[in-house]
Amino acid sequence: EKTSFWKQMHNKNAIPRPEFSLCFSRSNEGNVDSTGAGAMTLGGVDPRLHMTPMVFAKNVMKSGFYAVHLKAVYLREGGGVSAQTTQSGMGKMHKLGLSEAQLNSGNVIVDSGTTDTYMMASLSGPFKAAWKELTGSVYGHQPLSLSVEEIDALPTIVLVLSGFDETIVGDEPDGDPNNIAGYTGDTGLSENVRDVVIAIPAAHYMEYDSQEGAYRARFYFEESSGSVLGANAMMGHDVYFDIARGRIGFAESNCDYESLLLSEGLSISTPVSGLSRIAAEIVDDMKHECSSTGCRGVMGLFILGAMAIFVAGIRIALARRRAVAECQGVGLEISSLALDLDSDDEGGHVDEPPMPQIT
């Protein structure tokens, strides 16, 4: 955490508070030069990206990783993207039969550096049984030839997290929790109406492989204890890490920052193709060579470090350019001053003006 990008920015007073948000989108096609992946906001959140109000889960770890308390896991029949749940829709919700204590036998961390989601092995049996009941097929990681419509009809994975229950900050959504997507409300998903609901549709946990022309499930049950909610679980949300207050916020979003800028008459600058190509090759190698959580975590930190070095280089170059411009401006002032002295035709002594201070 000490070397993380947001931490360095805060230490240098480049951002006002120790907080940041990540908004991941999914691109159906990749490009070696650049692929839109969403937006990162340093020092807070950008509400313009939000399709629903931001709701807050409790960060149960004081330092290091960010972790949530998992109250329940459901499969929702018929799919669906939003976390919005009503009492009338509870008939489609199938709870997986692990107790709250079992679900939290280890830390449940939220880790953007892990591409996929890895749940505790003990959840495998209940998940696969419910999947078989809802789809008639066996859940696995074999390639599947499915249409977009068939993907959308697969069950949505729904997670219920403990809501933030400490001091009110003032940015929490007002109104009836039953009318706010992301809150459990009176549905019975949880006893607390302000616990947080996260929906992971099949379009996020099923990844299309263009080489195979098929989809593969990227929701695994391999952890001996605890779970890792990776980037595909965060996808479709602006996820806000409020480190100082111990909160993790979730707002549903398409994370389309480019369209947001275009709607305001702005644009995203063209990326450096060579750097983007190198990053794409690293990510592609990581995808095929790194299968473990630890390996992908290390590679994710490596990529973030490279990005930080690149940004720092840009800032140094810009600072040098500004310094040169300022020195040139001072030089012009001195030259003009000298011309004024030479043009004095009175003769005799002329008081010299004070020398400009170059700082």
Tab-separated table of C-alpha atoms in Angstrom:
chain	number	residue	atom	x	y	z
A	1	GLU	CA	0.000	0.000	0.000
A	2	LYS	CA	2.894	2.395	0.724
A	3	THR	CA	4.059	2.241	-2.899
A	4	SER	CA	0.595	2.307	-4.481
A	5	PHE	CA	-0.097	5.042	-7.016
A	6	TRP	CA	-2.900	6.714	-5.030
A	7	LYS	CA	-0.729	6.709	-1.885
A	8	GLN	CA	2.149	8.435	-3.635
A	9	MET	CA	-0.226	10.990	-5.139
A	10	HIS	CA	-1.708	11.746	-1.720
A	11	ASN	CA	1.708	11.996	-0.069
A	12	LYS	CA	2.687	14.610	-2.667
A	13	ASN	CA	-0.585	16.515	-2.114
A	14	ALA	CA	-1.624	15.815	-5.705
A	15	ILE	CA	-5.004	14.519	-4.510
A	16	PRO	CA	-6.903	15.887	-1.485
A	17	ARG	CA	-7.879	12.616	0.195
A	18	PRO	CA	-6.593	9.012	0.308
A	19	GLU	CA	-9.285	7.598	-1.959
A	20	PHE	CA	-9.808	6.476	-5.542
A	21	SER	CA	-12.349	4.686	-7.690
A	22	LEU	CA	-12.158	2.142	-10.504
A	23	CYS	CA	-14.827	1.706	-13.152
A	24	PHE	CA	-14.319	-1.364	-15.358
A	25	SER	CA	-16.174	-1.857	-18.625
A	26	ARG	CA	-16.075	-4.858	-20.918
A	27	SER	CA	-15.022	-4.600	-24.539
A	28	ASN	CA	-16.257	-7.372	-26.816
A	29	GLU	CA	-13.191	-7.005	-29.019
A	30	GLY	CA	-9.570	-6.313	-28.162
A	31	ASN	CA	-7.078	-4.222	-30.117
A	32	VAL	CA	-3.285	-4.368	-29.831
A	33	ASP	CA	-3.053	-0.562	-29.884
A	34	SER	CA	-5.792	0.225	-27.359
A	35	THR	CA	-8.933	-1.238	-25.855
A	36	GLY	CA	-11.362	0.790	-23.775
A	37	ALA	CA	-11.477	-0.594	-20.243
A	38	GLY	CA	-13.216	2.121	-18.224
A	39	ALA	CA	-11.940	4.889	-15.978
A	40	MET	CA	-9.934	5.522	-12.817
A	41	THR	CA	-10.613	8.547	-10.595
A	42	LEU	CA	-7.966	9.644	-8.097
A	43	GLY	CA	-9.010	11.544	-4.980
A	44	GLY	CA	-12.701	10.625	-5.074
A	45	VAL	CA	-15.435	9.543	-7.473
A	46	ASP	CA	-16.978	10.918	-10.667
A	47	PRO	CA	-20.781	10.776	-10.193
A	48	ARG	CA	-21.297	11.481	-13.899
A	49	LEU	CA	-20.430	7.826	-14.507
A	50	HIS	CA	-23.136	6.512	-12.183
A	51	MET	CA	-26.366	4.935	-13.402
A	52	THR	CA	-27.566	4.222	-9.848
A	53	PRO	CA	-26.795	5.891	-6.498
A	54	MET	CA	-23.580	4.762	-4.845
A	55	VAL	CA	-24.130	2.461	-1.860
A	56	PHE	CA	-21.436	1.640	0.678
A	57	ALA	CA	-20.134	-1.640	2.055
A	58	LYS	CA	-17.879	-1.863	5.077
A	59	ASN	CA	-14.169	-2.402	4.457
A	60	VAL	CA	-13.327	-4.913	7.180
A	61	MET	CA	-9.539	-4.650	6.758
A	62	LYS	CA	-7.694	-1.679	8.237
A	63	SER	CA	-4.699	-1.899	5.913
A	64	GLY	CA	-3.343	-3.873	2.997
A	65	PHE	CA	-6.069	-5.511	0.946
A	66	TYR	CA	-9.653	-4.245	0.805
A	67	ALA	CA	-12.115	-6.782	2.149
A	68	VAL	CA	-15.883	-7.093	2.622
A	69	HIS	CA	-18.104	-9.221	4.849
A	70	LEU	CA	-20.088	-11.614	2.655
A	71	LYS	CA	-23.571	-12.331	4.017
A	72	ALA	CA	-25.055	-14.495	1.278
A	73	VAL	CA	-24.631	-15.715	-2.312
A	74	TYR	CA	-27.563	-16.249	-4.707
A	75	LEU	CA	-28.133	-17.348	-8.278
A	76	ARG	CA	-30.855	-15.352	-10.024
A	77	GLU	CA	-32.803	-17.283	-12.608
A	78	GLY	CA	-33.116	-15.626	-16.010
A	79	GLY	CA	-30.080	-13.379	-15.707
A	80	GLY	CA	-30.281	-9.605	-15.503
A	81	VAL	CA	-27.629	-6.903	-15.113
A	82	SER	CA	-28.917	-4.721	-12.262
A	83	ALA	CA	-28.811	-5.537	-8.567
A	84	GLN	CA	-32.318	-4.098	-8.172
A	85	THR	CA	-34.425	-6.767	-6.437
A	86	THR	CA	-38.069	-6.661	-5.407
A	87	GLN	CA	-40.175	-8.898	-3.217
A	88	SER	CA	-42.084	-10.077	-6.277
A	89	GLY	CA	-38.817	-11.152	-7.881
A	90	MET	CA	-37.594	-13.211	-4.943
A	91	GLY	CA	-39.000	-16.365	-6.525
A	92	LYS	CA	-36.138	-16.266	-9.010
A	93	MET	CA	-33.491	-15.978	-6.283
A	94	HIS	CA	-31.845	-19.251	-5.249
A	95	LYS	CA	-29.721	-19.011	-2.126
A	96	LEU	CA	-26.578	-21.121	-1.944
A	97	GLY	CA	-26.574	-23.022	1.315
A	98	LEU	CA	-23.509	-21.814	3.163
A	99	SER	CA	-23.786	-20.006	6.463
A	100	GLU	CA	-22.433	-16.500	6.967
A	101	ALA	CA	-19.631	-17.935	9.109
A	102	GLN	CA	-18.651	-20.384	6.355
A	103	LEU	CA	-18.668	-17.650	3.700
A	104	ASN	CA	-16.243	-15.609	5.817
A	105	SER	CA	-13.951	-18.413	6.975
A	106	GLY	CA	-11.171	-16.317	5.396
A	107	ASN	CA	-10.955	-12.781	4.052
A	108	VAL	CA	-13.196	-11.891	1.114
A	109	ILE	CA	-11.008	-9.375	-0.684
A	110	VAL	CA	-11.841	-6.985	-3.511
A	111	ASP	CA	-8.815	-7.089	-5.810
A	112	SER	CA	-8.722	-5.327	-9.162
A	113	GLY	CA	-5.290	-6.861	-9.792
A	114	THR	CA	-6.886	-10.314	-10.102
A	115	THR	CA	-8.639	-10.687	-13.459
A	116	ASP	CA	-11.108	-13.421	-12.494
A	117	THR	CA	-13.048	-14.291	-9.335
A	118	TYR	CA	-11.939	-17.100	-7.023
A	119	MET	CA	-14.387	-18.267	-4.371
A	120	MET	CA	-13.876	-20.716	-1.524
A	121	ALA	CA	-13.916	-24.366	-2.535
A	122	SER	CA	-16.755	-25.159	-0.110
A	123	LEU	CA	-19.128	-23.066	-2.252
A	124	SER	CA	-18.558	-25.271	-5.296
A	125	GLY	CA	-21.118	-27.983	-4.390
A	126	PRO	CA	-24.074	-25.675	-3.640
A	127	PHE	CA	-23.277	-23.481	-6.661
A	128	LYS	CA	-23.082	-26.373	-9.122
A	129	ALA	CA	-26.259	-27.962	-7.748
A	130	ALA	CA	-28.215	-24.714	-8.173
A	131	TRP	CA	-26.689	-24.191	-11.624
A	132	LYS	CA	-27.765	-27.678	-12.716
A	133	GLU	CA	-31.294	-27.030	-11.436
A	134	LEU	CA	-31.601	-23.700	-13.278
A	135	THR	CA	-29.833	-24.478	-16.560
A	136	GLY	CA	-29.991	-28.247	-16.902
A	137	SER	CA	-26.256	-28.315	-17.606
A	138	VAL	CA	-23.110	-29.003	-15.595
A	139	TYR	CA	-21.082	-25.949	-14.565
A	140	GLY	CA	-17.455	-26.092	-15.628
A	141	HIS	CA	-14.739	-24.230	-17.493
A	142	GLN	CA	-14.974	-26.033	-20.814
A	143	PRO	CA	-15.479	-23.909	-23.972
A	144	LEU	CA	-19.148	-23.226	-24.760
A	145	SER	CA	-20.577	-22.103	-28.090
A	146	LEU	CA	-23.366	-19.753	-27.024
A	147	SER	CA	-25.174	-16.830	-28.584
A	148	VAL	CA	-25.355	-13.430	-26.891
A	149	GLU	CA	-29.004	-14.145	-26.073
A	150	GLU	CA	-28.065	-17.447	-24.425
A	151	ILE	CA	-25.343	-15.745	-22.384
A	152	ASP	CA	-27.803	-13.097	-21.182
A	153	ALA	CA	-30.236	-15.825	-20.077
A	154	LEU	CA	-27.705	-17.602	-17.844
A	155	PRO	CA	-28.060	-17.075	-14.073
A	156	THR	CA	-26.776	-13.859	-12.553
A	157	ILE	CA	-24.559	-14.284	-9.488
A	158	VAL	CA	-25.764	-12.043	-6.655
A	159	LEU	CA	-23.599	-11.198	-3.631
A	160	VAL	CA	-24.917	-9.619	-0.425
A	161	LEU	CA	-22.356	-7.577	1.535
A	162	SER	CA	-22.508	-5.954	4.954
A	163	GLY	CA	-23.372	-2.293	4.566
A	164	PHE	CA	-21.313	0.498	6.097
A	165	ASP	CA	-22.896	1.133	9.501
A	166	GLU	CA	-20.560	3.643	11.134
A	167	THR	CA	-20.654	7.456	11.193
A	168	ILE	CA	-22.870	8.985	8.503
A	169	VAL	CA	-20.692	10.819	5.989
A	170	GLY	CA	-23.398	12.667	4.085
A	171	ASP	CA	-22.981	11.220	0.602
A	172	GLU	CA	-25.208	8.194	1.241
A	173	PRO	CA	-28.355	7.957	-0.931
A	174	ASP	CA	-31.568	9.282	0.609
A	175	GLY	CA	-34.979	7.696	0.304
A	176	ASP	CA	-36.634	4.328	0.693
A	177	PRO	CA	-34.024	1.513	0.452
A	178	ASN	CA	-36.601	-0.513	-1.511
A	179	ASN	CA	-36.328	2.017	-4.351
A	180	ILE	CA	-32.522	2.147	-4.473
A	181	ALA	CA	-30.695	-0.407	-6.610
A	182	GLY	CA	-27.835	-1.815	-4.561
A	183	TYR	CA	-29.721	-1.967	-1.246
A	184	THR	CA	-31.392	-5.162	-0.049
A	185	GLY	CA	-34.494	-3.304	1.149
A	186	ASP	CA	-37.342	-5.442	2.490
A	187	THR	CA	-36.703	-8.289	0.059
A	188	GLY	CA	-35.432	-10.714	2.693
A	189	LEU	CA	-32.002	-10.986	1.075
A	190	SER	CA	-30.658	-9.734	4.420
A	191	GLU	CA	-32.043	-8.559	7.746
A	192	ASN	CA	-30.437	-5.128	7.239
A	193	VAL	CA	-32.309	-3.105	4.600
A	194	ARG	CA	-29.112	-1.163	3.815
A	195	ASP	CA	-26.858	-4.110	3.177
A	196	VAL	CA	-25.317	-3.972	-0.291
A	197	VAL	CA	-26.251	-6.126	-3.282
A	198	ILE	CA	-23.818	-6.738	-6.155
A	199	ALA	CA	-24.983	-8.392	-9.389
A	200	ILE	CA	-22.512	-10.266	-11.615
A	201	PRO	CA	-24.244	-11.147	-14.906
A	202	ALA	CA	-22.995	-13.929	-17.162
A	203	ALA	CA	-21.681	-11.346	-19.644
A	204	HIS	CA	-19.088	-10.516	-16.981
A	205	TYR	CA	-18.149	-13.946	-15.627
A	206	MET	CA	-18.214	-15.668	-19.034
A	207	GLU	CA	-15.264	-14.610	-21.205
A	208	TYR	CA	-15.263	-14.930	-24.973
A	209	ASP	CA	-12.131	-16.374	-26.553
A	210	SER	CA	-11.908	-15.260	-30.188
A	211	GLN	CA	-9.354	-17.973	-31.017
A	212	GLU	CA	-11.680	-20.716	-29.825
A	213	GLY	CA	-14.866	-18.941	-30.905
A	214	ALA	CA	-16.371	-19.925	-27.564
A	215	TYR	CA	-17.039	-18.728	-24.014
A	216	ARG	CA	-15.370	-19.956	-20.825
A	217	ALA	CA	-16.571	-19.453	-17.261
A	218	ARG	CA	-14.158	-17.331	-15.195
A	219	PHE	CA	-15.794	-17.822	-11.804
A	220	TYR	CA	-13.736	-20.385	-9.896
A	221	PHE	CA	-13.979	-22.350	-6.633
A	222	GLU	CA	-10.343	-22.959	-5.732
A	223	GLU	CA	-9.603	-21.121	-2.481
A	224	SER	CA	-9.152	-23.267	0.626
A	225	SER	CA	-10.475	-20.339	2.689
A	226	GLY	CA	-11.646	-16.873	1.830
A	227	SER	CA	-12.435	-15.510	-1.624
A	228	VAL	CA	-11.114	-13.033	-4.171
A	229	LEU	CA	-13.604	-10.795	-5.953
A	230	GLY	CA	-11.591	-9.945	-9.040
A	231	ALA	CA	-12.007	-7.470	-11.868
A	232	ASN	CA	-14.865	-9.394	-13.515
A	233	ALA	CA	-16.902	-9.091	-10.286
A	234	MET	CA	-16.209	-5.345	-10.159
A	235	MET	CA	-17.089	-4.889	-13.821
A	236	GLY	CA	-20.153	-2.763	-14.556
A	237	HIS	CA	-19.650	-0.782	-11.340
A	238	ASP	CA	-17.781	2.312	-10.285
A	239	VAL	CA	-16.054	0.929	-7.187
A	240	TYR	CA	-14.923	3.576	-4.696
A	241	PHE	CA	-12.175	2.835	-2.171
A	242	ASP	CA	-12.536	5.301	0.710
A	243	ILE	CA	-9.485	4.279	2.697
A	244	ALA	CA	-9.723	6.858	5.496
A	245	ARG	CA	-13.357	6.067	6.356
A	246	GLY	CA	-13.194	2.308	5.830
A	247	ARG	CA	-15.808	2.163	3.077
A	248	ILE	CA	-16.099	0.557	-0.355
A	249	GLY	CA	-18.760	2.159	-2.545
A	250	PHE	CA	-20.569	0.539	-5.477
A	251	ALA	CA	-22.582	2.311	-8.180
A	252	GLU	CA	-23.796	0.599	-11.336
A	253	SER	CA	-22.223	2.065	-14.457
A	254	ASN	CA	-21.388	1.312	-18.068
A	255	CYS	CA	-18.021	2.991	-17.333
A	256	ASP	CA	-18.052	4.609	-20.779
A	257	TYR	CA	-15.814	7.572	-20.007
A	258	GLU	CA	-15.108	8.294	-23.665
A	259	SER	CA	-18.796	8.845	-24.481
A	260	LEU	CA	-19.113	10.995	-21.363
A	261	LEU	CA	-16.318	13.276	-22.567
A	262	LEU	CA	-17.658	13.404	-26.115
A	263	SER	CA	-21.061	14.472	-24.790
A	264	GLU	CA	-19.301	17.434	-23.163
A	265	GLY	CA	-17.380	18.390	-26.280
A	266	LEU	CA	-14.113	16.823	-25.102
A	267	SER	CA	-12.086	13.851	-26.286
A	268	ILE	CA	-9.534	11.334	-25.080
A	269	SER	CA	-6.049	11.859	-26.521
A	270	THR	CA	-4.716	9.157	-28.801
A	271	PRO	CA	-2.603	6.671	-26.809
A	272	VAL	CA	1.033	5.983	-27.583
A	273	SER	CA	0.708	2.925	-29.809
A	274	GLY	CA	4.088	1.412	-28.921
A	275	LEU	CA	3.448	1.572	-25.161
A	276	SER	CA	-0.090	0.250	-25.599
A	277	ARG	CA	1.198	-2.631	-27.695
A	278	ILE	CA	3.731	-3.578	-25.020
A	279	ALA	CA	1.027	-3.424	-22.313
A	280	ALA	CA	-1.273	-5.589	-24.432
A	281	GLU	CA	1.472	-8.177	-24.901
A	282	ILE	CA	2.164	-8.261	-21.150
A	283	VAL	CA	-1.524	-8.716	-20.357
A	284	ASP	CA	-1.834	-11.438	-22.994
A	285	ASP	CA	1.178	-13.292	-21.576
A	286	MET	CA	-0.241	-12.939	-18.058
A	287	LYS	CA	-3.571	-14.358	-19.216
A	288	HIS	CA	-1.978	-17.486	-20.636
A	289	GLU	CA	0.939	-18.012	-18.267
A	290	CYS	CA	-0.498	-16.864	-14.915
A	291	SER	CA	-3.303	-19.014	-13.599
A	292	SER	CA	-2.792	-18.606	-9.860
A	293	THR	CA	-4.040	-15.712	-7.752
A	294	GLY	CA	-0.537	-14.928	-6.483
A	295	CYS	CA	1.023	-14.814	-9.934
A	296	ARG	CA	-1.663	-12.528	-11.336
A	297	GLY	CA	-1.416	-10.306	-8.293
A	298	VAL	CA	2.336	-9.854	-8.790
A	299	MET	CA	1.887	-9.174	-12.499
A	300	GLY	CA	-0.870	-6.669	-11.756
A	301	LEU	CA	1.429	-4.792	-9.361
A	302	PHE	CA	4.178	-4.831	-11.990
A	303	ILE	CA	1.899	-3.269	-14.610
A	304	LEU	CA	0.657	-0.614	-12.168
A	305	GLY	CA	4.261	0.201	-11.280
A	306	ALA	CA	5.171	0.594	-14.951
A	307	MET	CA	2.197	2.902	-15.453
A	308	ALA	CA	3.264	5.003	-12.453
A	309	ILE	CA	6.805	5.359	-13.840
A	310	PHE	CA	5.422	6.376	-17.240
A	311	VAL	CA	3.128	9.016	-15.704
A	312	ALA	CA	5.962	10.314	-13.525
A	313	GLY	CA	8.135	10.675	-16.631
A	314	ILE	CA	5.441	12.732	-18.337
A	315	ARG	CA	5.126	14.978	-15.281
A	316	ILE	CA	8.902	15.544	-15.142
A	317	ALA	CA	9.000	16.387	-18.856
A	318	LEU	CA	6.144	18.856	-18.477
A	319	ALA	CA	7.806	20.449	-15.444
A	320	ARG	CA	11.040	20.902	-17.385
A	321	ARG	CA	9.147	22.432	-20.305
A	322	ARG	CA	7.427	24.915	-17.988
A	323	ALA	CA	10.784	25.844	-16.399
A	324	VAL	CA	12.343	26.500	-19.812
A	325	ALA	CA	9.359	28.653	-20.822
A	326	GLU	CA	9.641	30.698	-17.612
A	327	CYS	CA	13.366	31.273	-18.111
A	328	GLN	CA	12.764	32.364	-21.710
A	329	GLY	CA	10.120	34.801	-20.489
A	330	VAL	CA	12.550	36.314	-17.947
A	331	GLY	CA	15.204	36.583	-20.656
A	332	LEU	CA	12.846	38.556	-22.873
A	333	GLU	CA	12.109	40.950	-20.008
A	334	ILE	CA	15.833	41.552	-19.424
A	335	SER	CA	16.431	42.146	-23.155
A	336	SER	CA	13.603	44.682	-23.312
A	337	LEU	CA	15.012	46.429	-20.269
A	338	ALA	CA	18.435	46.713	-21.890
A	339	LEU	CA	16.901	48.227	-25.021
A	340	ASP	CA	15.150	50.869	-22.922
A	341	LEU	CA	18.465	51.868	-21.288
A	342	ASP	CA	20.282	52.130	-24.635
A	343	SER	CA	17.584	54.397	-26.059
A	344	ASP	CA	17.962	56.974	-23.213
A	345	ASP	CA	19.246	60.187	-24.947
A	346	GLU	CA	19.547	62.438	-21.911
A	347	GLY	CA	23.112	61.442	-21.202
A	348	GLY	CA	24.589	61.407	-17.703
A	349	HIS	CA	23.894	58.874	-15.054
A	350	VAL	CA	20.771	56.664	-15.203
A	351	ASP	CA	19.787	54.604	-12.156
A	352	GLU	CA	19.780	50.938	-13.029
A	353	PRO	CA	16.563	49.146	-12.227
A	354	PRO	CA	16.739	46.228	-9.826
A	355	MET	CA	17.660	42.889	-11.389
A	356	PRO	CA	14.619	40.586	-11.914
A	357	GLN	CA	14.581	37.722	-9.436
A	358	ILE	CA	14.660	34.336	-11.167
A	359	THR	CA	13.122	31.708	-8.968
